[in-house]
Amino acid sequence: MERSIEYAPAAKNTARALRCFGKSAFTLFHTPSHETLHVDSERLSCGNYQPMMPSIQEMMEELNTLLLQREIVSSGELLGKADRIMLSSVLMQFSDHSGITSNDLEVVPDFSSIAQLKDMFVARSAKDGCLNAVQQFDEALRFAGDDIRRALMLLWAASRQYARWLDSSILLNELTTKNDRLHEMQEWRCTLRAYKTIDRGPQDPAGDTYYMWTHALAHYAWYEMAAGNSLFNNAAAKIFWHGTEMMHGIVHRLNRQSVDSDHRIAACYGNYFGEAIVAHVRLEYKGGFLR
């Protein structure tokens, strides 16, 4: 396994990062008016049952096998203070609400990259059926040249944009008509396995998938991408680990979801995925010893 580590430039606008963080937190409770394509997409999909995701145990076994088969690379700069704040902000809230742009966080992929990943999902699902989480990760690794960091960023960005389409300020695109955007979202949804059955409310596989990859990325980011104090980073990782529980337990009681979807099962998958990926990376770097 190869690793290239550099430190991000210190001259980042921490003040702007803090403002964006504050706006992200505020808009969790007071959502600004916005287009609700995700509601339309889920209504259009009503009755289109997606097959279920295998168990966490099965997925962990498949993930470990995949990681051992690949020549994993972990490259890129460690994130400094401003970038860590920006990443936290964009993980917890859509960029269209927080005002974060593509210039604020360089680690976020561009829209053309997530569009290519979607096309890869469509092609593989046509051959193998709806993709489970390991198959999704496999496709992202192929696209990213086996770079774990880039693969996780791609999965997070693609899954959230195609689930909710509320990140266009950070994923600049030219899809201007509602029908075009809905088509992209529906095409993505059809490639995915679901985390819950339809008898529990909207199946919302796209929403669950973005929660899953948000949790996986957050765990990896705070343990492997963040510079600075390890105690603080570990504490931040623990907060994100419980993020969905806090969203459902606090935020959604005060600010109701537009799609009434419980994402806790997907979050659990994401936490365990992130944990397994970090464990694998650390074993590789430390010659078999976890740090």
PDB file of C-alpha atoms in Angstrom, residues 29-135:
ATOM      1  CA  PHE A  29     -33.307  23.692  12.389  1.00  0.00           C
ATOM      2  CA  HIS A  30     -34.508  26.447  10.045  1.00  0.00           C
ATOM      3  CA  THR A  31     -34.405  25.062   6.515  1.00  0.00           C
ATOM      4  CA  PRO A  32     -34.521  27.732   3.797  1.00  0.00           C
ATOM      5  CA  SER A  33     -37.008  27.309   0.954  1.00  0.00           C
ATOM      6  CA  HIS A  34     -35.661  24.978  -1.696  1.00  0.00           C
ATOM      7  CA  GLU A  35     -36.607  22.726  -4.581  1.00  0.00           C
ATOM      8  CA  THR A  36     -37.908  19.349  -3.373  1.00  0.00           C
ATOM      9  CA  LEU A  37     -36.893  17.108  -6.246  1.00  0.00           C
ATOM     10  CA  HIS A  38     -36.187  14.278  -3.813  1.00  0.00           C
ATOM     11  CA  VAL A  39     -39.847  14.258  -2.747  1.00  0.00           C
ATOM     12  CA  ASP A  40     -40.930  14.067  -6.389  1.00  0.00           C
ATOM     13  CA  SER A  41     -38.380  11.341  -7.074  1.00  0.00           C
ATOM     14  CA  GLU A  42     -39.599   9.175  -4.205  1.00  0.00           C
ATOM     15  CA  ARG A  43     -43.233   9.662  -5.258  1.00  0.00           C
ATOM     16  CA  LEU A  44     -42.388   8.642  -8.811  1.00  0.00           C
ATOM     17  CA  SER A  45     -40.696   5.534  -7.415  1.00  0.00           C
ATOM     18  CA  CYS A  46     -43.640   4.520  -5.235  1.00  0.00           C
ATOM     19  CA  GLY A  47     -44.200   0.806  -5.808  1.00  0.00           C
ATOM     20  CA  ASN A  48     -40.738   0.273  -7.308  1.00  0.00           C
ATOM     21  CA  TYR A  49     -39.325  -2.043  -4.660  1.00  0.00           C
ATOM     22  CA  GLN A  50     -35.533  -2.175  -4.455  1.00  0.00           C
ATOM     23  CA  PRO A  51     -33.910  -5.439  -3.272  1.00  0.00           C
ATOM     24  CA  MET A  52     -32.439  -5.415   0.216  1.00  0.00           C
ATOM     25  CA  MET A  53     -28.833  -4.878   1.248  1.00  0.00           C
ATOM     26  CA  PRO A  54     -27.103  -7.989   2.639  1.00  0.00           C
ATOM     27  CA  SER A  55     -26.445  -8.070   6.381  1.00  0.00           C
ATOM     28  CA  ILE A  56     -23.671  -6.004   7.955  1.00  0.00           C
ATOM     29  CA  GLN A  57     -21.748  -9.199   8.712  1.00  0.00           C
ATOM     30  CA  GLU A  58     -21.892 -10.272   5.061  1.00  0.00           C
ATOM     31  CA  MET A  59     -20.864  -6.807   3.919  1.00  0.00           C
ATOM     32  CA  MET A  60     -17.912  -6.692   6.328  1.00  0.00           C
ATOM     33  CA  GLU A  61     -16.654 -10.025   5.028  1.00  0.00           C
ATOM     34  CA  GLU A  62     -16.972  -8.836   1.418  1.00  0.00           C
ATOM     35  CA  LEU A  63     -15.329  -5.506   2.242  1.00  0.00           C
ATOM     36  CA  ASN A  64     -12.319  -7.128   3.908  1.00  0.00           C
ATOM     37  CA  THR A  65     -11.897  -9.453   0.934  1.00  0.00           C
ATOM     38  CA  LEU A  66     -12.054  -6.507  -1.469  1.00  0.00           C
ATOM     39  CA  LEU A  67      -9.504  -4.470   0.491  1.00  0.00           C
ATOM     40  CA  LEU A  68      -7.068  -7.391   0.574  1.00  0.00           C
ATOM     41  CA  GLN A  69      -7.397  -7.873  -3.182  1.00  0.00           C
ATOM     42  CA  ARG A  70      -6.669  -4.262  -4.117  1.00  0.00           C
ATOM     43  CA  GLU A  71      -3.439  -2.261  -4.116  1.00  0.00           C
ATOM     44  CA  ILE A  72      -4.903   0.511  -1.999  1.00  0.00           C
ATOM     45  CA  VAL A  73      -3.467   4.025  -2.167  1.00  0.00           C
ATOM     46  CA  SER A  74      -4.099   6.864   0.279  1.00  0.00           C
ATOM     47  CA  SER A  75      -2.880  10.208  -1.023  1.00  0.00           C
ATOM     48  CA  GLY A  76      -3.500  13.900  -0.604  1.00  0.00           C
ATOM     49  CA  GLU A  77      -2.907  16.610   1.944  1.00  0.00           C
ATOM     50  CA  LEU A  78      -3.930  16.298   5.559  1.00  0.00           C
ATOM     51  CA  LEU A  79      -6.702  18.759   6.245  1.00  0.00           C
ATOM     52  CA  GLY A  80      -5.829  21.835   8.261  1.00  0.00           C
ATOM     53  CA  LYS A  81      -8.136  23.642  10.668  1.00  0.00           C
ATOM     54  CA  ALA A  82     -10.200  25.588   8.122  1.00  0.00           C
ATOM     55  CA  ASP A  83     -10.651  22.571   5.850  1.00  0.00           C
ATOM     56  CA  ARG A  84     -11.680  20.367   8.780  1.00  0.00           C
ATOM     57  CA  ILE A  85     -14.339  22.902   9.740  1.00  0.00           C
ATOM     58  CA  MET A  86     -15.504  23.183   6.114  1.00  0.00           C
ATOM     59  CA  LEU A  87     -15.680  19.414   5.726  1.00  0.00           C
ATOM     60  CA  SER A  88     -17.665  19.094   8.957  1.00  0.00           C
ATOM     61  CA  SER A  89     -20.040  21.789   7.719  1.00  0.00           C
ATOM     62  CA  VAL A  90     -20.641  20.159   4.366  1.00  0.00           C
ATOM     63  CA  LEU A  91     -21.035  16.680   5.878  1.00  0.00           C
ATOM     64  CA  MET A  92     -23.796  17.815   8.199  1.00  0.00           C
ATOM     65  CA  GLN A  93     -25.721  20.071   5.802  1.00  0.00           C
ATOM     66  CA  PHE A  94     -26.308  20.520   2.072  1.00  0.00           C
ATOM     67  CA  SER A  95     -24.068  23.124   0.496  1.00  0.00           C
ATOM     68  CA  ASP A  96     -27.064  24.873  -1.109  1.00  0.00           C
ATOM     69  CA  HIS A  97     -28.200  25.696   2.444  1.00  0.00           C
ATOM     70  CA  SER A  98     -24.801  26.463   3.987  1.00  0.00           C
ATOM     71  CA  GLY A  99     -23.437  28.523   1.086  1.00  0.00           C
ATOM     72  CA  ILE A 100     -20.240  26.478   0.787  1.00  0.00           C
ATOM     73  CA  THR A 101     -18.881  26.603  -2.768  1.00  0.00           C
ATOM     74  CA  SER A 102     -16.500  24.554  -4.868  1.00  0.00           C
ATOM     75  CA  ASN A 103     -13.770  27.085  -4.032  1.00  0.00           C
ATOM     76  CA  ASP A 104     -14.101  26.482  -0.290  1.00  0.00           C
ATOM     77  CA  LEU A 105     -13.139  22.806  -0.174  1.00  0.00           C
ATOM     78  CA  GLU A 106     -10.762  21.433  -2.783  1.00  0.00           C
ATOM     79  CA  VAL A 107     -11.127  17.783  -1.740  1.00  0.00           C
ATOM     80  CA  VAL A 108     -14.698  17.648  -3.072  1.00  0.00           C
ATOM     81  CA  PRO A 109     -14.830  16.112  -6.581  1.00  0.00           C
ATOM     82  CA  ASP A 110     -16.393  17.944  -9.494  1.00  0.00           C
ATOM     83  CA  PHE A 111     -19.779  17.116 -10.974  1.00  0.00           C
ATOM     84  CA  SER A 112     -18.343  15.450 -14.078  1.00  0.00           C
ATOM     85  CA  SER A 113     -16.617  12.893 -11.835  1.00  0.00           C
ATOM     86  CA  ILE A 114     -19.775  11.958  -9.953  1.00  0.00           C
ATOM     87  CA  ALA A 115     -21.653  11.761 -13.261  1.00  0.00           C
ATOM     88  CA  GLN A 116     -19.066   9.281 -14.533  1.00  0.00           C
ATOM     89  CA  LEU A 117     -19.401   7.252 -11.335  1.00  0.00           C
ATOM     90  CA  LYS A 118     -23.176   7.167 -11.807  1.00  0.00           C
ATOM     91  CA  ASP A 119     -22.699   5.850 -15.333  1.00  0.00           C
ATOM     92  CA  MET A 120     -20.450   3.111 -13.921  1.00  0.00           C
ATOM     93  CA  PHE A 121     -23.174   2.189 -11.423  1.00  0.00           C
ATOM     94  CA  VAL A 122     -25.756   2.047 -14.206  1.00  0.00           C
ATOM     95  CA  ALA A 123     -23.541  -0.197 -16.345  1.00  0.00           C
ATOM     96  CA  ARG A 124     -22.692  -2.597 -13.521  1.00  0.00           C
ATOM     97  CA  SER A 125     -26.250  -2.802 -12.198  1.00  0.00           C
ATOM     98  CA  ALA A 126     -27.457  -3.690 -15.698  1.00  0.00           C
ATOM     99  CA  LYS A 127     -25.065  -6.641 -15.573  1.00  0.00           C
ATOM    100  CA  ASP A 128     -25.119  -7.689 -11.896  1.00  0.00           C
ATOM    101  CA  GLY A 129     -28.367  -6.255 -10.547  1.00  0.00           C
ATOM    102  CA  CYS A 130     -28.748  -3.561  -7.899  1.00  0.00           C
ATOM    103  CA  LEU A 131     -25.445  -2.800  -6.208  1.00  0.00           C
ATOM    104  CA  ASN A 132     -24.691  -3.530  -2.590  1.00  0.00           C
ATOM    105  CA  ALA A 133     -22.375  -1.274  -0.576  1.00  0.00           C
ATOM    106  CA  VAL A 134     -19.196  -3.223  -1.368  1.00  0.00           C
ATOM    107  CA  GLN A 135     -19.964  -3.219  -5.087  1.00  0.00           C
TER     108      GLN A 135
END
